[in-house]
Amino acid sequence: MVKRPDELAAMAEAGRLLASVFHHLNGLDLEGRSTLAINDLVERMIVDDLQSRPASKGQYGFEFVLNASIDNVVCHGVPSAGDILRSGQIVNLDITLEKNGYIADSSTTYLIGDVAYPARRLVNATYEAMWKGIGAVKPGARLGDIGHAISRHAQAHGYSVVKEYCGHGIGREMHEDPQILHYGRPGTGMVLREGMVFTIEPMLNQGRAAIVNQEGEWPVYTRDGRLSAQFEHTVAVTATGARVLTLRPGETPLSP
């Protein structure tokens, strides 16, 4: 689980390239675009412009380079030509990129057009919750510290945390140890060590935490039909705290 300096350098490069993809998306007006068109745009950028591999394509039988999860879709939304993004919606775009054998993983929930305050509030709180988790990362901390920081922030704002999906170690494989739960008790769980790399990717629901999906199929929905949001960064444990490998150009880390 602990990466060598040369591995960390390779992962930082993959993270930088993936951050550039999101930086490009941040500058686009996504309203009126289909999620399949966004998928195809991202694939061209990763493959043609960045000479990299979209790591999600082909994994677990998935045919696309990103997940596009709209409104009450918690995760694993499948890009479609029929899903045209409309004003008032929120959509999480979850993208992976492999460069020189190492993988970075990140996601952002986008506000489409004129979004009502309750949805904007959920998205903002989810972004803050991710940074609360990142702020708990340092050598000697425990995995439970990360989850507790996230769930405490979510609950303080009246939201629930999805428990069925979690962050994960990452490197040459998409999913490695350890698992990073987004809830937990402080002072419990594995001790963090310098050189560990993993994702922190909380999913917060407006209503209950319960989810539903067809067995063995995508996507996953909130059981009560209310909104869900997610943010994700790939993070390395450093001697003094955390280094966010997928930090976007111009993105300012939030204080814990």
Short mmCIF file of N, CA and C in Angstrom, two decimals, residues 49-144:
data_model
loop_
_atom_site.label_atom_id
_atom_site.label_comp_id
_atom_site.label_asym_id
_atom_site.label_seq_id
_atom_site.Cartn_x
_atom_site.Cartn_y
_atom_site.Cartn_z
N ASP A 49 -5.18 13.91 -26.94
CA ASP A 49 -4.43 15.07 -26.46
C ASP A 49 -3.40 14.71 -25.40
N LEU A 50 -3.77 13.78 -24.52
CA LEU A 50 -2.90 13.46 -23.39
C LEU A 50 -2.16 12.14 -23.54
N GLN A 51 -2.40 11.43 -24.63
CA GLN A 51 -1.73 10.14 -24.89
C GLN A 51 -1.79 9.23 -23.67
N SER A 52 -2.99 9.12 -23.13
CA SER A 52 -3.23 8.32 -21.93
C SER A 52 -4.36 7.34 -22.20
N ARG A 53 -4.69 6.55 -21.18
CA ARG A 53 -5.74 5.55 -21.32
C ARG A 53 -6.87 5.86 -20.34
N PRO A 54 -8.12 5.88 -20.81
CA PRO A 54 -9.25 5.99 -19.89
C PRO A 54 -9.42 4.67 -19.15
N ALA A 55 -9.04 4.64 -17.88
CA ALA A 55 -8.92 3.38 -17.16
C ALA A 55 -10.25 2.70 -16.88
N SER A 56 -11.35 3.44 -16.91
CA SER A 56 -12.66 2.83 -16.62
C SER A 56 -13.20 2.05 -17.81
N LYS A 57 -12.78 2.41 -19.01
CA LYS A 57 -13.34 1.77 -20.20
C LYS A 57 -12.89 0.31 -20.25
N GLY A 58 -13.87 -0.58 -20.28
CA GLY A 58 -13.58 -2.01 -20.33
C GLY A 58 -13.50 -2.68 -18.98
N GLN A 59 -13.48 -1.89 -17.90
CA GLN A 59 -13.40 -2.49 -16.57
C GLN A 59 -14.79 -2.93 -16.12
N TYR A 60 -14.87 -4.15 -15.63
CA TYR A 60 -16.14 -4.72 -15.17
C TYR A 60 -17.20 -4.70 -16.29
N GLY A 61 -16.74 -4.74 -17.54
CA GLY A 61 -17.66 -4.73 -18.66
C GLY A 61 -18.24 -3.38 -19.01
N PHE A 62 -17.73 -2.30 -18.39
CA PHE A 62 -18.22 -0.95 -18.65
C PHE A 62 -17.64 -0.45 -19.96
N GLU A 63 -18.48 0.13 -20.82
CA GLU A 63 -18.06 0.47 -22.18
C GLU A 63 -17.63 1.92 -22.36
N PHE A 64 -17.68 2.70 -21.29
CA PHE A 64 -17.49 4.14 -21.43
C PHE A 64 -16.30 4.62 -20.61
N VAL A 65 -15.92 5.89 -20.83
CA VAL A 65 -14.73 6.42 -20.15
C VAL A 65 -15.10 7.17 -18.86
N LEU A 66 -16.39 7.40 -18.65
CA LEU A 66 -16.81 8.10 -17.43
C LEU A 66 -18.18 7.60 -16.98
N ASN A 67 -18.47 7.89 -15.71
CA ASN A 67 -19.82 7.73 -15.18
C ASN A 67 -20.47 9.11 -15.16
N ALA A 68 -21.73 9.18 -15.57
CA ALA A 68 -22.48 10.43 -15.54
C ALA A 68 -23.75 10.20 -14.73
N SER A 69 -23.77 10.70 -13.51
CA SER A 69 -24.83 10.40 -12.55
C SER A 69 -25.66 11.66 -12.30
N ILE A 70 -26.90 11.66 -12.79
CA ILE A 70 -27.76 12.84 -12.79
C ILE A 70 -28.75 12.79 -11.62
N ASP A 71 -28.85 13.87 -10.89
CA ASP A 71 -29.88 14.10 -9.88
C ASP A 71 -29.94 13.00 -8.82
N ASN A 72 -30.87 12.07 -8.92
CA ASN A 72 -31.03 11.04 -7.90
C ASN A 72 -30.22 9.78 -8.19
N VAL A 73 -29.35 9.84 -9.20
CA VAL A 73 -28.42 8.74 -9.44
C VAL A 73 -27.23 8.93 -8.51
N VAL A 74 -27.00 7.94 -7.65
CA VAL A 74 -25.93 8.04 -6.67
C VAL A 74 -24.57 7.85 -7.34
N CYS A 75 -24.46 6.85 -8.19
CA CYS A 75 -23.19 6.57 -8.87
C CYS A 75 -23.45 5.60 -10.02
N HIS A 76 -22.41 5.41 -10.84
CA HIS A 76 -22.42 4.45 -11.95
C HIS A 76 -23.45 4.79 -13.02
N GLY A 77 -23.74 6.08 -13.18
CA GLY A 77 -24.60 6.50 -14.27
C GLY A 77 -23.95 6.23 -15.61
N VAL A 78 -24.72 5.69 -16.55
CA VAL A 78 -24.20 5.28 -17.85
C VAL A 78 -24.44 6.38 -18.88
N PRO A 79 -23.40 6.85 -19.57
CA PRO A 79 -23.60 7.88 -20.59
C PRO A 79 -24.60 7.42 -21.66
N SER A 80 -25.42 8.38 -22.11
CA SER A 80 -26.46 8.06 -23.08
C SER A 80 -26.70 9.27 -23.98
N ALA A 81 -26.97 9.01 -25.26
CA ALA A 81 -27.32 10.08 -26.18
C ALA A 81 -28.67 10.69 -25.82
N GLY A 82 -29.49 9.94 -25.09
CA GLY A 82 -30.80 10.44 -24.72
C GLY A 82 -30.83 11.25 -23.46
N ASP A 83 -29.75 11.26 -22.70
CA ASP A 83 -29.68 12.04 -21.48
C ASP A 83 -29.09 13.42 -21.79
N ILE A 84 -29.97 14.36 -22.10
CA ILE A 84 -29.55 15.73 -22.41
C ILE A 84 -29.63 16.55 -21.13
N LEU A 85 -28.52 17.14 -20.74
CA LEU A 85 -28.47 17.90 -19.49
C LEU A 85 -29.32 19.17 -19.60
N ARG A 86 -30.20 19.34 -18.61
CA ARG A 86 -31.14 20.46 -18.59
C ARG A 86 -30.85 21.39 -17.43
N SER A 87 -31.23 22.64 -17.60
CA SER A 87 -31.08 23.62 -16.53
C SER A 87 -31.82 23.13 -15.29
N GLY A 88 -31.17 23.26 -14.13
CA GLY A 88 -31.75 22.84 -12.87
C GLY A 88 -31.25 21.49 -12.39
N GLN A 89 -30.59 20.73 -13.26
CA GLN A 89 -30.07 19.43 -12.87
C GLN A 89 -28.68 19.55 -12.24
N ILE A 90 -28.30 18.49 -11.52
CA ILE A 90 -26.91 18.32 -11.11
C ILE A 90 -26.42 17.00 -11.71
N VAL A 91 -25.13 16.95 -12.05
CA VAL A 91 -24.58 15.73 -12.64
C VAL A 91 -23.16 15.52 -12.12
N ASN A 92 -22.90 14.32 -11.64
CA ASN A 92 -21.54 13.95 -11.24
C ASN A 92 -20.85 13.27 -12.41
N LEU A 93 -19.68 13.77 -12.76
CA LEU A 93 -18.84 13.14 -13.79
C LEU A 93 -17.64 12.54 -13.09
N ASP A 94 -17.51 11.22 -13.18
CA ASP A 94 -16.46 10.46 -12.51
C ASP A 94 -15.56 9.88 -13.59
N ILE A 95 -14.28 10.28 -13.57
CA ILE A 95 -13.36 9.97 -14.66
C ILE A 95 -12.07 9.38 -14.11
N THR A 96 -11.52 8.41 -14.81
CA THR A 96 -10.22 7.84 -14.46
C THR A 96 -9.26 7.98 -15.63
N LEU A 97 -7.98 7.99 -15.32
CA LEU A 97 -6.95 8.13 -16.35
C LEU A 97 -5.72 7.33 -15.94
N GLU A 98 -5.18 6.57 -16.87
CA GLU A 98 -3.93 5.84 -16.63
C GLU A 98 -2.83 6.39 -17.52
N LYS A 99 -1.70 6.67 -16.93
CA LYS A 99 -0.53 7.13 -17.67
C LYS A 99 0.69 6.36 -17.17
N ASN A 100 1.40 5.74 -18.09
CA ASN A 100 2.61 4.98 -17.75
C ASN A 100 2.36 3.95 -16.66
N GLY A 101 1.17 3.34 -16.71
CA GLY A 101 0.88 2.23 -15.82
C GLY A 101 0.28 2.61 -14.48
N TYR A 102 0.07 3.91 -14.22
CA TYR A 102 -0.48 4.34 -12.94
C TYR A 102 -1.78 5.12 -13.17
N ILE A 103 -2.71 4.95 -12.22
CA ILE A 103 -4.08 5.43 -12.40
C ILE A 103 -4.41 6.54 -11.42
N ALA A 104 -5.15 7.54 -11.91
CA ALA A 104 -5.73 8.58 -11.07
C ALA A 104 -7.24 8.54 -11.25
N ASP A 105 -7.97 8.95 -10.22
CA ASP A 105 -9.43 8.82 -10.18
C ASP A 105 -9.99 10.06 -9.51
N SER A 106 -11.01 10.67 -10.13
CA SER A 106 -11.55 11.90 -9.55
C SER A 106 -12.95 12.14 -10.09
N SER A 107 -13.73 12.95 -9.37
CA SER A 107 -15.06 13.30 -9.86
C SER A 107 -15.46 14.67 -9.35
N THR A 108 -16.40 15.27 -10.07
CA THR A 108 -16.99 16.56 -9.71
C THR A 108 -18.48 16.51 -9.98
N THR A 109 -19.27 17.11 -9.11
CA THR A 109 -20.69 17.30 -9.38
C THR A 109 -20.90 18.71 -9.92
N TYR A 110 -21.46 18.78 -11.12
CA TYR A 110 -21.66 20.05 -11.81
C TYR A 110 -23.10 20.53 -11.66
N LEU A 111 -23.23 21.85 -11.53
CA LEU A 111 -24.54 22.50 -11.53
C LEU A 111 -24.86 22.90 -12.96
N ILE A 112 -26.02 22.49 -13.45
CA ILE A 112 -26.40 22.76 -14.83
C ILE A 112 -27.39 23.92 -14.86
N GLY A 113 -26.97 25.02 -15.46
CA GLY A 113 -27.85 26.18 -15.59
C GLY A 113 -28.27 26.75 -14.26
N ASP A 114 -29.56 27.05 -14.14
CA ASP A 114 -30.11 27.69 -12.94
C ASP A 114 -30.58 26.59 -11.98
N VAL A 115 -29.78 26.32 -10.96
CA VAL A 115 -30.05 25.23 -10.03
C VAL A 115 -30.63 25.79 -8.74
N ALA A 116 -31.70 25.17 -8.24
CA ALA A 116 -32.38 25.62 -7.04
C ALA A 116 -31.46 25.52 -5.82
N TYR A 117 -31.73 26.37 -4.83
CA TYR A 117 -30.88 26.44 -3.66
C TYR A 117 -30.70 25.10 -2.95
N PRO A 118 -31.75 24.30 -2.72
CA PRO A 118 -31.53 23.03 -2.02
C PRO A 118 -30.51 22.13 -2.70
N ALA A 119 -30.50 22.10 -4.02
CA ALA A 119 -29.52 21.28 -4.74
C ALA A 119 -28.12 21.88 -4.63
N ARG A 120 -28.04 23.21 -4.75
CA ARG A 120 -26.73 23.86 -4.63
C ARG A 120 -26.16 23.65 -3.23
N ARG A 121 -27.02 23.70 -2.23
CA ARG A 121 -26.57 23.50 -0.85
C ARG A 121 -26.01 22.10 -0.66
N LEU A 122 -26.68 21.10 -1.22
CA LEU A 122 -26.19 19.73 -1.14
C LEU A 122 -24.83 19.59 -1.81
N VAL A 123 -24.69 20.15 -3.00
CA VAL A 123 -23.43 20.05 -3.74
C VAL A 123 -22.30 20.72 -2.96
N ASN A 124 -22.57 21.91 -2.44
CA ASN A 124 -21.53 22.61 -1.68
C ASN A 124 -21.12 21.83 -0.44
N ALA A 125 -22.09 21.28 0.28
CA ALA A 125 -21.78 20.54 1.50
C ALA A 125 -20.99 19.27 1.19
N THR A 126 -21.28 18.64 0.05
CA THR A 126 -20.55 17.43 -0.33
C THR A 126 -19.10 17.75 -0.65
N TYR A 127 -18.89 18.84 -1.36
CA TYR A 127 -17.52 19.28 -1.65
C TYR A 127 -16.76 19.58 -0.35
N GLU A 128 -17.42 20.27 0.56
CA GLU A 128 -16.79 20.57 1.85
C GLU A 128 -16.50 19.30 2.63
N ALA A 129 -17.41 18.32 2.57
CA ALA A 129 -17.22 17.07 3.30
C ALA A 129 -15.99 16.32 2.78
N MET A 130 -15.80 16.32 1.46
CA MET A 130 -14.60 15.69 0.91
C MET A 130 -13.35 16.34 1.49
N TRP A 131 -13.33 17.66 1.57
CA TRP A 131 -12.15 18.36 2.10
C TRP A 131 -11.99 18.15 3.60
N LYS A 132 -13.09 17.95 4.32
CA LYS A 132 -12.97 17.59 5.73
C LYS A 132 -12.23 16.27 5.87
N GLY A 133 -12.57 15.31 4.99
CA GLY A 133 -11.88 14.02 5.01
C GLY A 133 -10.41 14.17 4.65
N ILE A 134 -10.12 14.96 3.63
CA ILE A 134 -8.73 15.18 3.22
C ILE A 134 -7.95 15.84 4.35
N GLY A 135 -8.60 16.75 5.06
CA GLY A 135 -7.93 17.44 6.16
C GLY A 135 -7.54 16.53 7.31
N ALA A 136 -8.15 15.35 7.39
CA ALA A 136 -7.83 14.40 8.46
C ALA A 136 -6.65 13.50 8.10
N VAL A 137 -6.14 13.62 6.89
CA VAL A 137 -5.07 12.73 6.41
C VAL A 137 -3.71 13.23 6.87
N LYS A 138 -2.98 12.38 7.56
CA LYS A 138 -1.60 12.65 7.95
C LYS A 138 -1.02 11.35 8.51
N PRO A 139 0.29 11.20 8.50
CA PRO A 139 0.87 9.99 9.09
C PRO A 139 0.47 9.85 10.55
N GLY A 140 0.10 8.65 10.94
CA GLY A 140 -0.30 8.41 12.31
C GLY A 140 -1.79 8.56 12.56
N ALA A 141 -2.50 9.24 11.65
CA ALA A 141 -3.95 9.28 11.76
C ALA A 141 -4.52 7.91 11.40
N ARG A 142 -5.78 7.73 11.65
CA ARG A 142 -6.42 6.44 11.35
C ARG A 142 -7.55 6.64 10.33
N LEU A 143 -7.89 5.53 9.67
CA LEU A 143 -8.93 5.61 8.65
C LEU A 143 -10.24 6.12 9.24
N GLY A 144 -10.54 5.72 10.48
CA GLY A 144 -11.77 6.19 11.11
C GLY A 144 -11.83 7.69 11.26
#
